[in-house]
Amino acid sequence: MSRLSLAAAVLAGACLFAPPVWAEPPANAVQQAPQPARFDGNKVVRVTPRSTRDVRTVLALTDDIWTCNAGVDPASPVVSLAPFDVRLTPDAFDALRESGVPFTVLIEDVQKLIDNERAPRFGPRGPGFFTDYQTYANVSSYVDTLVALRPDMATRLTIGTTAAPSNTPIFGMRIAAPGVAPGSKPAVVVYGCEHAREWIAVMAPMYMADQLVRNGGTDPNLQRLLANFEFYIFPISNPDGYQYTWTNYRLWRKNRVTNVDLSVGVDINRNWGWHWGGPGSSPIPNSDIYAGSAAFSEKESQALRDFMIAHPNTVLAFDLHSYSQIILEPNAWDWSLPPDAHAYTQMTAAMQSAMYAPFSTVYTGGETYRVIYPAAGGSHDWVSNVRGALGYSIELRDTGSYGFILPASQIVPASTEAMAGVFAAANWLIDNALTVSFPGAGQPQYVYAGGGTTVQVQVARGMKSWGVPPITPPTIQVYSRIGRNGPFTASGLTALGSDEGGQVYAHSLPAGPCGSVTQWYYQATFADSSVVTAPLAGPSAPFEASAKNAVTILSDDFETATAWSTGDPTPGQADTATSGQWTRADPNGTLYQAEFDCTPLTGSNCYITAQNARGDVSGGNLASGKTTLMSPVFNAAGATKLDASFWLWNYASAGMSFYVDVSGNALAGTPTWTRALTISSASPINEIEGRWNRYTVRLSDLLAPSSQMRLRFVAANTAGGYREAGVDEVRIVSFQCERSPCAADYNADGVVSTQDIFDYLNDWFAGLPRTDINGGGVSVQDIFDFLNNWFVGC
């Protein structure tokens, strides 16, 4: 075992310690009717340790750690000081108070929440199914109800059983549009309750099934999904453990197999066969994160594995859990990014926005190892790295107020958010056969007039699977043309090498004179001869950039030290942050701080708000005040148009802000600053929850370009809590020539000629909307109006 694995095994909390007082009775004991364990007066607290001693003190007081990351530093066997949640008996709570370890009470009385959870409200059937948590039997019965309601859409499935002697069926259902044969559409697989105590992870997949069956024939969004996918939903992946939480022990996590030491249970979500037994799992059978005797030793993980192997059309898989409100991407075993990392980035951003929309609930997103803790042997790592599909784990509501005992009143809201995320990911795949991303400089917004523009691009899977690893990449070409009409010309891509996000390619783009446009798209041909394009519509709706005479005034990827400075010398605007000041570094990833910069291939450095120990949120956090990063003074005198572009990383909560200012008199005693960009708590969720985003600002719209210009990047925290920011790949570009194609230059090739007339008439007879010159719909009058423009010229 590696030092890291040993550290995880020794320090991972519930994740692992001495046998609890509710251990199984001896095999020869007289069996009585089960009496559910009680937790009267037990509290759940969030501990904020200051030292290794604090961590060890708390772990000695509990056998139930709710966040499973206590003391685990993802980078090394050093104890982490990240906050973690624990359940404490009354005596243990008194001892914690006397210890002086900082903590906050999240749940005052665990038993009261459990009693409220069990209080009768409505019946278990019909429209009231989601007003209460439901037993295994009731869930099974409701699956039958949905199948009976729409037998043309829904089919009951059993994919395996639990271990003997219980042999409990692991059931689910297939949902598809009427007449769709199994395997004829890409498949989305949703499964919940690998961890028995996470009851909301049972109800959320059932809610999706209910909505698909009841409304799939009338709701336009559901109709779109069912026209493109078949859905497989397995609400209870751990039936024996789930039933045990109803009859014996509400907070049970694992399955119910008997281990060699007579302890009970394996953590199913540490039992999958990708880096099985690695960091964040335990070899100790009594641990709540016990990985089992071997990869796929458990009947539950075997059943899900075999199902996905038997369904090669699987393109998306979601493993639902609670709690924390996090969209977890692979990888969970180390800091490496999964295959198709850029697809995850774009799809997670869509999921975050969709899950925020119904109730303004914030879901953090990112790689599991960074945003939560090590969890080697998890299902979504196997799905991504072995099965070749796109796999997620989603931690549903809440963030600790109720934890695993989420009130029944939150079943529908939490399930609505889960459904919104799953369906947003599926819709994103429909719109993206391939994933195309542009590292470093970003997607080209212009091409150099006359040609010579080099583009770097990374391509990953989208709806079209690249196959089960080891993957043979498809043949990819770029198709480009000058103007908006005429044939595209194909050319190949040059492989430059790989970075943490995958293979980086380069290609050039042609360009006509200033004012023309260049269009291009990518086409991939797979081993089965199928062809897909990015953007999805290919030549009908390609990427487009205007041709300009561009001059780069400033470009910095921060790989080496340059004339940037920290601190604000403006009178009366001095920085006030005592921690989290800007520093140039290769960032160490945490829940809030990036692990990788934005420069492709060999890039590693960027500016961040101080360096943390990897995985530890307590070090470089900007706790209060503001910190300023200043660009060198640059000369943009004479520029007609002036753009600034940059990548920003931002993790913030209410009361915090991140802004960019520009000055045109930077050498004055008291420079004047103009706000160019603001990111606040009101910004889109995927801009404030820990993700690199690229921005372009037209500086010349804010002030006249001058010889004394400067940018400043300011991160501010006025509300406490955690705050991290980053800046990378800053470019200032001047455009001496910038004009849009005039109405006469219909094909946007930069030249007004009779070809424009031919192109216009071809498009007009084809009924293309852009031939509507006068805004009144496509008609004969548009021909006359276009010809009038053509004779006037540009």
CSV table of C-alpha atoms in Angstrom, one decimal, residues 14-373:
chain,number,residue,atom,x,y,z
A,14,ALA,CA,-16.5,7.1,9.6
A,15,CYS,CA,-15.3,6.4,7.5
A,16,LEU,CA,-12.9,4.1,9.5
A,17,PHE,CA,-12.4,3.7,13.1
A,18,ALA,CA,-13.0,1.2,16.0
A,19,PRO,CA,-16.2,-0.9,15.9
A,20,PRO,CA,-19.2,1.1,17.0
A,21,VAL,CA,-21.4,0.2,19.9
A,22,TRP,CA,-24.1,-1.0,17.5
A,23,ALA,CA,-21.9,-3.7,16.0
A,24,GLU,CA,-23.6,-7.0,14.9
A,25,PRO,CA,-24.5,-9.5,17.6
A,26,PRO,CA,-22.6,-12.8,17.7
A,27,ALA,CA,-23.8,-15.4,15.2
A,28,ASN,CA,-25.1,-17.7,18.0
A,29,ALA,CA,-27.1,-14.9,19.8
A,30,VAL,CA,-30.8,-15.3,20.2
A,31,GLN,CA,-32.4,-13.1,17.4
A,32,GLN,CA,-35.0,-10.7,18.6
A,33,ALA,CA,-37.3,-8.5,16.5
A,34,PRO,CA,-35.2,-5.6,15.4
A,35,GLN,CA,-35.4,-2.4,17.4
A,36,PRO,CA,-34.2,0.6,15.4
A,37,ALA,CA,-31.2,2.2,17.0
A,38,ARG,CA,-31.9,5.6,18.6
A,39,PHE,CA,-29.9,8.8,18.6
A,40,ASP,CA,-31.5,10.8,21.3
A,41,GLY,CA,-29.5,13.9,22.1
A,42,ASN,CA,-26.9,13.2,19.4
A,43,LYS,CA,-25.6,16.2,17.5
A,44,VAL,CA,-24.0,16.8,14.2
A,45,VAL,CA,-21.2,19.4,14.3
A,46,ARG,CA,-18.9,20.9,11.7
A,47,VAL,CA,-15.4,21.0,13.0
A,48,THR,CA,-12.8,23.5,11.9
A,49,PRO,CA,-9.5,22.0,13.0
A,50,ARG,CA,-6.5,24.2,13.7
A,51,SER,CA,-4.0,21.4,14.0
A,52,THR,CA,-3.3,17.7,13.7
A,53,ARG,CA,-4.1,17.5,17.4
A,54,ASP,CA,-7.6,18.9,16.8
A,55,VAL,CA,-8.3,16.4,14.1
A,56,ARG,CA,-7.2,13.5,16.3
A,57,THR,CA,-9.1,14.8,19.2
A,58,VAL,CA,-12.4,14.8,17.2
A,59,LEU,CA,-11.8,11.4,15.6
A,60,ALA,CA,-11.3,9.9,19.1
A,61,LEU,CA,-14.8,11.2,20.1
A,62,THR,CA,-16.9,9.7,17.2
A,63,ASP,CA,-17.4,6.6,15.2
A,64,ASP,CA,-19.6,8.4,12.6
A,65,ILE,CA,-18.0,11.1,10.3
A,66,TRP,CA,-20.5,12.4,7.8
A,67,THR,CA,-18.2,13.9,5.3
A,68,CYS,CA,-15.7,11.0,5.1
A,69,ASN,CA,-12.7,13.3,4.4
A,70,ALA,CA,-11.6,14.0,8.0
A,71,GLY,CA,-7.9,14.5,8.2
A,72,VAL,CA,-7.2,13.3,4.6
A,73,ASP,CA,-4.9,15.5,2.6
A,74,PRO,CA,-5.2,14.5,-1.1
A,75,ALA,CA,-1.6,15.3,-1.8
A,76,SER,CA,0.3,13.6,1.0
A,77,PRO,CA,-0.1,11.6,4.2
A,78,VAL,CA,-0.1,14.9,6.1
A,79,VAL,CA,-3.3,15.5,8.1
A,80,SER,CA,-5.6,18.0,6.4
A,81,LEU,CA,-7.2,20.9,8.3
A,82,ALA,CA,-10.3,21.1,6.1
A,83,PRO,CA,-13.6,21.3,7.9
A,84,PHE,CA,-15.6,18.1,8.4
A,85,ASP,CA,-18.9,17.0,9.9
A,86,VAL,CA,-19.3,14.4,12.7
A,87,ARG,CA,-22.1,12.9,14.8
A,88,LEU,CA,-21.5,13.0,18.5
A,89,THR,CA,-23.2,11.4,21.5
A,90,PRO,CA,-24.1,13.8,24.3
A,91,ASP,CA,-21.0,12.8,26.3
A,92,ALA,CA,-18.8,13.2,23.3
A,93,PHE,CA,-20.3,16.6,22.6
A,94,ASP,CA,-19.5,17.7,26.2
A,95,ALA,CA,-15.9,16.5,25.7
A,96,LEU,CA,-15.6,18.4,22.4
A,97,ARG,CA,-16.7,21.6,24.1
A,98,GLU,CA,-14.1,21.1,26.8
A,99,SER,CA,-11.4,20.4,24.2
A,100,GLY,CA,-11.5,23.9,22.7
A,101,VAL,CA,-11.6,22.6,19.1
A,102,PRO,CA,-13.7,25.1,17.0
A,103,PHE,CA,-17.0,23.8,15.8
A,104,THR,CA,-20.5,24.8,14.7
A,105,VAL,CA,-23.6,22.8,15.6
A,106,LEU,CA,-25.5,21.7,12.4
A,107,ILE,CA,-28.1,19.4,13.9
A,108,GLU,CA,-29.2,19.8,17.5
A,109,ASP,CA,-30.9,16.4,17.9
A,110,VAL,CA,-30.5,13.7,15.3
A,111,GLN,CA,-33.3,11.5,16.7
A,112,LYS,CA,-35.8,14.4,16.4
A,113,LEU,CA,-35.1,14.6,12.7
A,114,ILE,CA,-35.5,10.8,12.3
A,115,ASP,CA,-38.8,10.9,14.2
A,116,ASN,CA,-40.1,13.7,12.0
A,117,GLU,CA,-38.9,11.7,8.9
A,118,ARG,CA,-41.0,8.7,10.0
A,119,ALA,CA,-44.1,10.7,11.0
A,120,PRO,CA,-47.1,9.6,8.9
A,121,ARG,CA,-48.3,12.1,6.4
A,122,PHE,CA,-49.9,10.8,3.2
A,123,GLY,CA,-50.3,7.4,1.6
A,124,PRO,CA,-47.4,5.8,-0.3
A,125,ARG,CA,-49.2,5.6,-3.6
A,126,GLY,CA,-50.4,7.8,-6.4
A,127,PRO,CA,-49.7,11.5,-6.6
A,128,GLY,CA,-48.7,11.5,-2.9
A,129,PHE,CA,-45.8,9.1,-3.5
A,130,PHE,CA,-43.3,12.0,-3.3
A,131,THR,CA,-44.7,13.5,-0.1
A,132,ASP,CA,-42.8,10.8,2.0
A,133,TYR,CA,-39.7,8.7,1.8
A,134,GLN,CA,-40.7,5.2,0.6
A,135,THR,CA,-39.7,1.7,1.6
A,136,TYR,CA,-38.1,-0.8,-0.8
A,137,ALA,CA,-41.5,-2.5,-1.2
A,138,ASN,CA,-43.3,0.8,-2.0
A,139,VAL,CA,-40.7,1.8,-4.5
A,140,SER,CA,-40.9,-1.5,-6.2
A,141,SER,CA,-44.7,-1.2,-6.3
A,142,TYR,CA,-44.5,2.3,-7.8
A,143,VAL,CA,-42.3,1.1,-10.6
A,144,ASP,CA,-45.1,-1.4,-11.4
A,145,THR,CA,-47.6,1.5,-11.3
A,146,LEU,CA,-45.6,3.5,-13.8
A,147,VAL,CA,-45.1,0.5,-16.1
A,148,ALA,CA,-48.9,-0.2,-16.0
A,149,LEU,CA,-49.6,3.5,-16.7
A,150,ARG,CA,-47.5,3.5,-19.9
A,151,PRO,CA,-46.5,0.0,-21.0
A,152,ASP,CA,-45.7,1.4,-24.4
A,153,MET,CA,-42.9,3.5,-22.7
A,154,ALA,CA,-41.8,1.8,-19.5
A,155,THR,CA,-40.5,-1.7,-18.8
A,156,ARG,CA,-39.5,-3.2,-15.5
A,157,LEU,CA,-36.0,-4.6,-15.2
A,158,THR,CA,-34.1,-6.8,-12.7
A,159,ILE,CA,-30.3,-6.6,-13.2
A,160,GLY,CA,-29.2,-8.8,-10.4
A,161,THR,CA,-29.7,-9.7,-6.7
A,162,THR,CA,-27.8,-9.0,-3.5
A,163,ALA,CA,-25.7,-11.7,-1.9
A,164,ALA,CA,-27.2,-14.8,-0.2
A,165,PRO,CA,-29.0,-15.4,1.9
A,166,SER,CA,-31.2,-12.4,1.2
A,167,ASN,CA,-30.9,-12.4,-2.6
A,168,THR,CA,-32.9,-9.2,-2.9
A,169,PRO,CA,-33.6,-8.1,-6.5
A,170,ILE,CA,-31.9,-5.0,-7.8
A,171,PHE,CA,-34.7,-3.6,-10.0
A,172,GLY,CA,-35.3,-0.6,-12.2
A,173,MET,CA,-37.0,0.4,-15.4
A,174,ARG,CA,-36.3,1.3,-19.0
A,175,ILE,CA,-38.2,4.4,-20.3
A,176,ALA,CA,-38.2,5.2,-24.0
A,177,ALA,CA,-40.5,6.7,-26.6
A,178,PRO,CA,-43.2,4.4,-27.9
A,179,GLY,CA,-41.8,2.0,-30.5
A,180,VAL,CA,-38.1,2.6,-29.8
A,181,ALA,CA,-36.3,-0.7,-29.7
A,182,PRO,CA,-33.9,-1.3,-26.9
A,183,GLY,CA,-30.4,-0.4,-27.9
A,184,SER,CA,-31.4,1.8,-30.8
A,185,LYS,CA,-30.8,5.1,-29.1
A,186,PRO,CA,-28.0,6.3,-26.9
A,187,ALA,CA,-28.7,5.4,-23.2
A,188,VAL,CA,-28.7,7.5,-20.1
A,189,VAL,CA,-28.3,5.5,-16.9
A,190,VAL,CA,-29.3,6.9,-13.5
A,191,TYR,CA,-28.8,4.9,-10.3
A,192,GLY,CA,-29.1,5.9,-6.6
A,193,CYS,CA,-28.6,4.7,-3.1
A,194,GLU,CA,-25.3,3.0,-3.3
A,195,HIS,CA,-25.0,4.4,0.2
A,196,ALA,CA,-28.0,3.1,2.2
A,197,ARG,CA,-28.6,6.1,4.5
A,198,GLU,CA,-28.9,8.6,1.6
A,199,TRP,CA,-32.7,8.3,1.2
A,200,ILE,CA,-33.1,11.3,-1.2
A,201,ALA,CA,-31.0,9.3,-3.7
A,202,VAL,CA,-33.8,6.9,-3.9
A,203,MET,CA,-36.6,9.4,-4.4
A,204,ALA,CA,-34.8,11.6,-7.0
A,205,PRO,CA,-34.4,8.9,-9.7
A,206,MET,CA,-38.0,7.8,-9.0
A,207,TYR,CA,-39.1,11.4,-9.6
A,208,MET,CA,-37.3,11.5,-13.0
A,209,ALA,CA,-39.0,8.2,-13.9
A,210,ASP,CA,-42.3,9.6,-12.9
A,211,GLN,CA,-41.9,12.8,-14.9
A,212,LEU,CA,-40.7,10.9,-18.0
A,213,VAL,CA,-43.6,8.4,-17.9
A,214,ARG,CA,-46.4,10.8,-17.0
A,215,ASN,CA,-45.3,13.9,-19.1
A,216,GLY,CA,-43.0,12.4,-21.7
A,217,GLY,CA,-45.7,12.5,-24.4
A,218,THR,CA,-46.7,16.2,-23.9
A,219,ASP,CA,-43.8,18.2,-22.4
A,220,PRO,CA,-41.6,19.5,-25.3
A,221,ASN,CA,-38.3,19.1,-23.4
A,222,LEU,CA,-39.1,15.6,-22.4
A,223,GLN,CA,-40.2,14.8,-25.9
A,224,ARG,CA,-36.9,16.0,-27.2
A,225,LEU,CA,-35.0,13.8,-24.7
A,226,LEU,CA,-37.1,10.7,-25.5
A,227,ALA,CA,-36.6,11.3,-29.2
A,228,ASN,CA,-32.8,11.1,-28.6
A,229,PHE,CA,-32.3,8.7,-25.7
A,230,GLU,CA,-33.5,5.7,-23.8
A,231,PHE,CA,-33.4,6.0,-20.0
A,232,TYR,CA,-32.5,3.3,-17.5
A,233,ILE,CA,-33.3,4.1,-13.9
A,234,PHE,CA,-32.3,2.0,-10.9
A,235,PRO,CA,-33.4,3.8,-7.7
A,236,ILE,CA,-32.0,1.4,-5.1
A,237,SER,CA,-28.6,0.1,-5.9
A,238,ASN,CA,-28.1,-1.2,-2.3
A,239,PRO,CA,-31.4,-2.9,-1.4
A,240,ASP,CA,-30.2,-4.8,1.7
A,241,GLY,CA,-28.5,-1.8,3.2
A,242,TYR,CA,-31.5,0.4,2.4
A,243,GLN,CA,-34.0,-1.9,4.1
A,244,TYR,CA,-31.7,-2.1,7.1
A,245,THR,CA,-31.9,1.7,7.5
A,246,TRP,CA,-35.7,1.3,7.8
A,247,THR,CA,-35.7,-1.5,10.3
A,248,ASN,CA,-32.5,-1.3,12.3
A,249,TYR,CA,-30.1,1.6,11.9
A,250,ARG,CA,-31.1,4.7,10.0
A,251,LEU,CA,-27.5,5.9,9.5
A,252,TRP,CA,-26.2,2.6,8.0
A,253,ARG,CA,-24.0,3.2,4.9
A,254,LYS,CA,-22.7,0.0,3.4
A,255,ASN,CA,-24.3,-3.2,2.0
A,256,ARG,CA,-25.0,-6.1,4.4
A,257,VAL,CA,-22.5,-8.8,3.5
A,258,THR,CA,-20.6,-10.4,6.3
A,259,ASN,CA,-16.8,-9.8,6.1
A,260,VAL,CA,-14.1,-12.2,7.1
A,261,ASP,CA,-13.7,-10.6,10.5
A,262,LEU,CA,-17.5,-10.9,11.0
A,263,SER,CA,-18.0,-7.2,10.6
A,264,VAL,CA,-20.7,-6.3,8.2
A,265,GLY,CA,-20.7,-4.3,4.9
A,266,VAL,CA,-18.7,-3.1,2.0
A,267,ASP,CA,-18.9,0.4,0.6
A,268,ILE,CA,-20.3,-0.2,-2.9
A,269,ASN,CA,-19.0,3.1,-4.2
A,270,ARG,CA,-15.4,2.1,-3.3
A,271,ASN,CA,-15.7,-1.4,-4.9
A,272,TRP,CA,-15.6,-0.5,-8.6
A,273,GLY,CA,-12.6,-1.6,-10.6
A,274,TRP,CA,-10.7,1.6,-11.5
A,275,HIS,CA,-7.9,2.3,-9.0
A,276,TRP,CA,-9.7,0.1,-6.6
A,277,GLY,CA,-8.2,0.3,-3.1
A,278,GLY,CA,-6.6,3.7,-3.7
A,279,PRO,CA,-6.8,6.9,-1.7
A,280,GLY,CA,-10.1,7.6,0.1
A,281,SER,CA,-10.9,3.9,0.5
A,282,SER,CA,-10.0,1.5,3.3
A,283,PRO,CA,-8.7,-2.1,3.6
A,284,ILE,CA,-10.2,-2.3,7.1
A,285,PRO,CA,-13.5,-4.3,6.9
A,286,ASN,CA,-15.1,-2.3,9.8
A,287,SER,CA,-14.5,1.0,8.0
A,288,ASP,CA,-17.5,2.7,6.4
A,289,ILE,CA,-15.3,3.2,3.3
A,290,TYR,CA,-14.2,-0.5,3.2
A,291,ALA,CA,-13.4,-1.3,-0.5
A,292,GLY,CA,-14.2,-5.0,-0.2
A,293,SER,CA,-11.9,-8.0,-0.7
A,294,ALA,CA,-11.4,-7.2,-4.4
A,295,ALA,CA,-12.6,-5.0,-7.2
A,296,PHE,CA,-16.2,-5.8,-8.0
A,297,SER,CA,-16.4,-8.3,-5.1
A,298,GLU,CA,-19.9,-7.2,-4.4
A,299,LYS,CA,-23.1,-8.3,-6.2
A,300,GLU,CA,-24.4,-4.7,-6.3
A,301,SER,CA,-21.5,-3.2,-8.2
A,302,GLN,CA,-21.3,-6.3,-10.4
A,303,ALA,CA,-24.9,-5.9,-11.4
A,304,LEU,CA,-24.5,-2.2,-12.5
A,305,ARG,CA,-21.1,-3.0,-14.2
A,306,ASP,CA,-22.6,-5.9,-16.1
A,307,PHE,CA,-25.6,-3.9,-17.2
A,308,MET,CA,-23.5,-1.1,-18.6
A,309,ILE,CA,-21.1,-3.5,-20.3
A,310,ALA,CA,-24.2,-5.2,-21.9
A,311,HIS,CA,-25.4,-1.8,-23.1
A,312,PRO,CA,-22.6,-0.3,-25.2
A,313,ASN,CA,-25.0,2.5,-26.2
A,314,THR,CA,-24.5,4.0,-22.7
A,315,VAL,CA,-23.3,7.6,-23.2
A,316,LEU,CA,-24.2,9.1,-19.8
A,317,ALA,CA,-24.3,7.7,-16.3
A,318,PHE,CA,-25.3,9.4,-13.0
A,319,ASP,CA,-24.7,8.0,-9.5
A,320,LEU,CA,-26.9,10.0,-7.1
A,321,HIS,CA,-25.8,10.6,-3.5
A,322,SER,CA,-26.2,13.1,-0.6
A,323,TYR,CA,-25.2,15.4,0.8
A,324,SER,CA,-23.2,18.6,-0.1
A,325,GLN,CA,-24.8,20.0,-3.3
A,326,ILE,CA,-21.8,19.1,-5.6
A,327,ILE,CA,-21.7,17.9,-9.2
A,328,LEU,CA,-18.7,15.5,-9.1
A,329,GLU,CA,-16.7,14.8,-12.3
A,330,PRO,CA,-14.0,12.1,-12.5
A,331,ASN,CA,-11.4,11.6,-11.3
A,332,ALA,CA,-11.8,10.6,-7.7
A,333,TRP,CA,-8.5,8.7,-7.2
A,334,ASP,CA,-6.0,11.5,-7.9
A,335,TRP,CA,-5.5,14.9,-9.4
A,336,SER,CA,-5.4,13.8,-13.0
A,337,LEU,CA,-8.3,14.9,-15.3
A,338,PRO,CA,-10.5,12.3,-16.9
A,339,PRO,CA,-10.7,11.6,-20.6
A,340,ASP,CA,-12.8,14.3,-22.2
A,341,ALA,CA,-12.1,16.8,-19.5
A,342,HIS,CA,-13.3,19.7,-21.6
A,343,ALA,CA,-16.6,18.0,-22.3
A,344,TYR,CA,-17.1,17.7,-18.5
A,345,THR,CA,-16.3,21.4,-18.1
A,346,GLN,CA,-18.9,22.5,-20.6
A,347,MET,CA,-21.5,20.0,-19.5
A,348,THR,CA,-21.1,20.7,-15.8
A,349,ALA,CA,-21.6,24.4,-16.4
A,350,ALA,CA,-24.9,23.6,-18.1
A,351,MET,CA,-25.9,21.4,-15.2
A,352,GLN,CA,-25.0,24.1,-12.6
A,353,SER,CA,-27.2,26.7,-14.4
A,354,ALA,CA,-30.1,24.2,-14.7
A,355,MET,CA,-29.9,23.1,-11.1
A,356,TYR,CA,-29.8,26.7,-9.9
A,357,ALA,CA,-32.8,27.8,-11.9
A,358,PRO,CA,-35.7,26.2,-10.0
A,359,PHE,CA,-34.9,27.4,-6.4
A,360,SER,CA,-31.6,29.3,-6.6
A,361,THR,CA,-29.8,26.3,-5.1
A,362,VAL,CA,-26.0,26.4,-5.6
A,363,TYR,CA,-24.3,23.3,-6.8
A,364,THR,CA,-20.5,23.4,-6.9
A,365,GLY,CA,-19.0,21.5,-9.8
A,366,GLY,CA,-15.6,20.0,-10.6
A,367,GLU,CA,-13.3,17.0,-10.3
A,368,THR,CA,-14.1,14.8,-7.3
A,369,TYR,CA,-10.5,14.7,-6.0
A,370,ARG,CA,-10.4,18.5,-5.9
A,371,VAL,CA,-13.8,19.5,-4.8
A,372,ILE,CA,-14.6,16.9,-2.1
A,373,TYR,CA,-12.0,14.3,-1.2
